[in-house]
XYZ file of C-alpha atoms in Angstrom:
248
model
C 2.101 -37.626 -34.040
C 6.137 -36.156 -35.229
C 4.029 -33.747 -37.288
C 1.558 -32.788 -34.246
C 4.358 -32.472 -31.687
C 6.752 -30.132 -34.108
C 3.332 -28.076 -34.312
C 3.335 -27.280 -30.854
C 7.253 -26.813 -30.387
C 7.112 -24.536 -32.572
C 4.357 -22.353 -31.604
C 6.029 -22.276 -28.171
C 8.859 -21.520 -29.980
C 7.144 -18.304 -31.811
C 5.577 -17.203 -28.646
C 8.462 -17.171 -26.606
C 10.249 -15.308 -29.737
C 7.467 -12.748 -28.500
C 8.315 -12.639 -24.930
C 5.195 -13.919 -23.651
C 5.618 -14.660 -20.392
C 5.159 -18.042 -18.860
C 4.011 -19.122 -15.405
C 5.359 -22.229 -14.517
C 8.445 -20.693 -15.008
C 7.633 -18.433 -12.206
C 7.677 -21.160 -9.854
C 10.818 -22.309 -10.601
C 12.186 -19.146 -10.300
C 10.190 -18.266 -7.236
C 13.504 -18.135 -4.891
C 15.629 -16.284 -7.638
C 12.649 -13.403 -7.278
C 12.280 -13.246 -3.768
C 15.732 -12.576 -3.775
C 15.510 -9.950 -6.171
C 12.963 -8.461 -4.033
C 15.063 -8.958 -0.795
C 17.740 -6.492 -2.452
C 15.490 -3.847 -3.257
C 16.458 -0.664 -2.257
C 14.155 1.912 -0.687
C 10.812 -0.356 -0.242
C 7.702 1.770 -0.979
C 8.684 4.310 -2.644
C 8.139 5.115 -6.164
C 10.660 3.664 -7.626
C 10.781 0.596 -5.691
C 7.594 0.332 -6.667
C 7.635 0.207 -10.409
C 10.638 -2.309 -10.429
C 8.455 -4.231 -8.416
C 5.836 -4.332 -10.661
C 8.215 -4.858 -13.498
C 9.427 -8.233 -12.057
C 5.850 -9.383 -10.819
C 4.273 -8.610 -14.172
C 7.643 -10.116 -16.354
C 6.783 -13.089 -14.082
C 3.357 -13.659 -13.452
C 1.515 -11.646 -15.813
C 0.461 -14.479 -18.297
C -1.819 -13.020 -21.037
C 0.783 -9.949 -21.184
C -1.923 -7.663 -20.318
C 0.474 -5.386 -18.285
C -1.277 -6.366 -14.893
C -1.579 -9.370 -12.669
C -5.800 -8.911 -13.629
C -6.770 -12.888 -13.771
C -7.036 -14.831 -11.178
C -5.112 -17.789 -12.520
C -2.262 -15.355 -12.130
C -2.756 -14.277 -8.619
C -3.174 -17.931 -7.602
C 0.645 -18.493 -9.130
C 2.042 -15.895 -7.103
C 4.458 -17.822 -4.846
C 4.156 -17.351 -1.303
C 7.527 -17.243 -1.092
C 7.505 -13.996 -3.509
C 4.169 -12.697 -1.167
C 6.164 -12.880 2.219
C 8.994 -11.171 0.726
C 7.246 -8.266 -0.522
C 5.449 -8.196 2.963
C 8.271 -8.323 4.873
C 10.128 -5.383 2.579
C 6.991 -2.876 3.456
C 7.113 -3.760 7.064
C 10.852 -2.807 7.630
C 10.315 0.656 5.491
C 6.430 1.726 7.611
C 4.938 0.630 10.225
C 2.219 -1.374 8.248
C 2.262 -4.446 6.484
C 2.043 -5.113 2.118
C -2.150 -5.247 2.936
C -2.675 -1.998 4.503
C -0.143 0.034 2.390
C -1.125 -0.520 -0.592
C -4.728 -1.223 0.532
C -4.559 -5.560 -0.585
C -7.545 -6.470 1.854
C -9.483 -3.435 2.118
C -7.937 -1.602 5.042
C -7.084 1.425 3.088
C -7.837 2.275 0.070
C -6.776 0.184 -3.018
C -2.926 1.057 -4.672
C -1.780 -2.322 -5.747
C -1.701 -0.826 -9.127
C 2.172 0.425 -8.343
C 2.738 -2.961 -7.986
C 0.579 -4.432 -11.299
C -1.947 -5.980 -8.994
C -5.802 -4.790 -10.326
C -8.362 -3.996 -8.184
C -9.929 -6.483 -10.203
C -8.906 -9.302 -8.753
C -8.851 -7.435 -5.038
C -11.013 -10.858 -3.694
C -8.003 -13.126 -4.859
C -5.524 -10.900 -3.721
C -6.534 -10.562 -0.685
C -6.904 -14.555 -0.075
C -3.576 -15.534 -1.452
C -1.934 -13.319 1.244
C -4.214 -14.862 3.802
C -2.655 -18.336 2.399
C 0.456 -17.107 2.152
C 0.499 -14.853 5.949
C 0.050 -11.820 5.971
C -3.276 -11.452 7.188
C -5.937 -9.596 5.532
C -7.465 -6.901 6.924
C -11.332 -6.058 7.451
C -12.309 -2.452 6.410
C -12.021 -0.398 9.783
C -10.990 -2.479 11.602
C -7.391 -1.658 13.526
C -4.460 -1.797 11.634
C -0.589 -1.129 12.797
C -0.630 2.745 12.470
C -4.398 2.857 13.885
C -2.605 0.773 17.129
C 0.682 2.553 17.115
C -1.647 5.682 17.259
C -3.831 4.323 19.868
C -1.260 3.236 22.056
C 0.436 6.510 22.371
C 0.401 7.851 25.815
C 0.157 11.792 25.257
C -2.612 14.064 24.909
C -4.617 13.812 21.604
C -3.896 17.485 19.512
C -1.280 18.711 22.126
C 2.065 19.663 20.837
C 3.901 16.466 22.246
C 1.312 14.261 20.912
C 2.009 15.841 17.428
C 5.337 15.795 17.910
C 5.247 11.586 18.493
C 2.087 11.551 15.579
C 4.284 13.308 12.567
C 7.013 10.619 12.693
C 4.692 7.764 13.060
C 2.891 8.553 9.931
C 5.410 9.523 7.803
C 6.679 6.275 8.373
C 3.721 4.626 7.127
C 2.776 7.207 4.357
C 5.789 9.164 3.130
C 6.300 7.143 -0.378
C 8.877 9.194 -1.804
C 10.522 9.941 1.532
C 10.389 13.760 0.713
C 9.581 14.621 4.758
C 5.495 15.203 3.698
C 2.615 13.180 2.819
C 1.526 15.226 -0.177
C 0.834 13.212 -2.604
C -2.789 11.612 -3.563
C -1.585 8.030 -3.759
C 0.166 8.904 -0.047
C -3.131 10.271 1.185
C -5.003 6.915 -0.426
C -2.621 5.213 1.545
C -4.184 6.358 5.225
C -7.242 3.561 5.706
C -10.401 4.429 7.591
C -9.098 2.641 10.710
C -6.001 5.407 11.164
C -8.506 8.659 10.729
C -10.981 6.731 13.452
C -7.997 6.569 15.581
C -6.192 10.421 15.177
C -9.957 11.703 15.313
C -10.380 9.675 18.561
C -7.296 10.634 19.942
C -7.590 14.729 18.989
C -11.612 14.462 20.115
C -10.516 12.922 23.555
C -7.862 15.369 24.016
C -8.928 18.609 22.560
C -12.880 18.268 22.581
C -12.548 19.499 18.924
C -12.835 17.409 15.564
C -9.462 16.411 14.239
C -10.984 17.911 10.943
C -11.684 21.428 12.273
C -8.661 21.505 14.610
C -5.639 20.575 12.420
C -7.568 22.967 9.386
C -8.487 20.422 7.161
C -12.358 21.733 7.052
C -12.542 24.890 4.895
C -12.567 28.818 6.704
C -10.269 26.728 9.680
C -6.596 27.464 10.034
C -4.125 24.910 8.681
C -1.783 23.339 11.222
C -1.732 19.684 9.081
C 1.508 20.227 8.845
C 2.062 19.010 12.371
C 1.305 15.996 11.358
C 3.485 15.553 8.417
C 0.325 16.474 5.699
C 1.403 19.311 3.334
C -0.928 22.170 2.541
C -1.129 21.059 -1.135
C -3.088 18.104 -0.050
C -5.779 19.726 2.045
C -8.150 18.508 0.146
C -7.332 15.542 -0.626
C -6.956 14.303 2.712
C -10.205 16.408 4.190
C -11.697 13.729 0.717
C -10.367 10.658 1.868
C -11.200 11.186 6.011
C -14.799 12.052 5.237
C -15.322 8.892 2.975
C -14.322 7.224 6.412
C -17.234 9.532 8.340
C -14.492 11.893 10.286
C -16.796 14.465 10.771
C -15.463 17.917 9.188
C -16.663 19.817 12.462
């Protein structure tokens, strides 16, 4: 039994010699973490997100893979650690963690910068409905689709741009350059907010958000009204069609 026991203390002993990370230890940690998170500088942007992933992986990431990728690891994430990280991307955009980085299928999947796989995108997406935040169908309305919605000027006017460029920089300018111009900002901008600037410019205009703001090839460009740089034309004219925006 001596024998057996000194066995096992000192495989645990070898393994933690290797920096294998262990997950109960998360949980008692759990408040140290969130308040790591709390302190966080400059929430969603690219270097906020790889320390994030650093301490959520150092933490949670049991079989060292590099990625939260089993379930058993999502289920340990502590909901205190969840609301934190929610709370973080809601004072930096107008979105929650689930549409930002695309958790529940309101945009389109990103948890990567934060080590979460797409893999486990089912458990995921029900540990932040146990945890909150609530998860979001695909298409269906999220903040930036409402905040859109809700605005009372004239879809593909001048003052409607001028009120539509701020908005979704706040939601989709990661690196806070003044443009969304990246892909991963572009994969950021769910189905539900093209429904709602098509909508809006359709109502307003009579013309396809597509065709008017020069996203659809032999049209003008004018995206940048809206805060979308030229470099990711297509890109975004990619990502709105996948949500049936017609082009024209």
């Amino acid at each position: 039994m001596i024998r057996a026991l000194r066995a096992a203390l000192a495989a645990a002993s070898v393994l933690a010699g290797c920096g294998a990370p262990v997950v109960t230890g998360a949980h008692r940690d759990a408040a140290r973490l969130a308040d790591t998170l709390r302190a966080l500088p400059e929430p969603t942007t690219a270097r906020w997100d790889s320390r994030v992933r650093t301490l959520l992986t150092n933490h949670y990431d049991a079989d060292g893979s590099g990625a939260l990728d089993a379930p058993t690891e999502i289920v340990a994430l502590d909901c205190d650690v969840v609301r934190t990280l929610d709370a973080r991307v809601r004072q930096a955009t107008t979105a929650g963690l689930d549409v930002v980085y695309g958790l529940t299928g309101s945009s389109r999947w990103t948890g990567q910068l934060l080590g979460l796989s797409e893999a486990v995108a089912a458990e995921v997406a029900s540990r932040l409905a146990a945890c909150g935040p609530s998860a979001s169908p695909r298409n269906a309305d999220d903040p930036v689709a409402q905040a859109i919605v809700a605005l009372d000027e004239v879809g593909g006017t001048d003052d409607w741009d001028e009120r539509i460029r701020p908005l979704l920089l706040a939601a989709y300018d990661r690196d806070g350059n003044g443009a969304i111009d990246t892909s991963v900002e572009i994969e950021g901008v769910g189905c539900a907010a093209w429904s709602a600037l098509d909508q809006a410019v359709q109502l307003g205009s009579g013309a396809p958000l597509l065709a008017l703001y020069g996203f659809t090839e032999g049209y003008g460009w004018v995206g940048d009204a809206l805060g979308l740089a030229r470099e990711a034309r297509q890109a975004a004219f990619r990502a709105a069609t996948d949500c049936d925006i017609p082009p024209e």
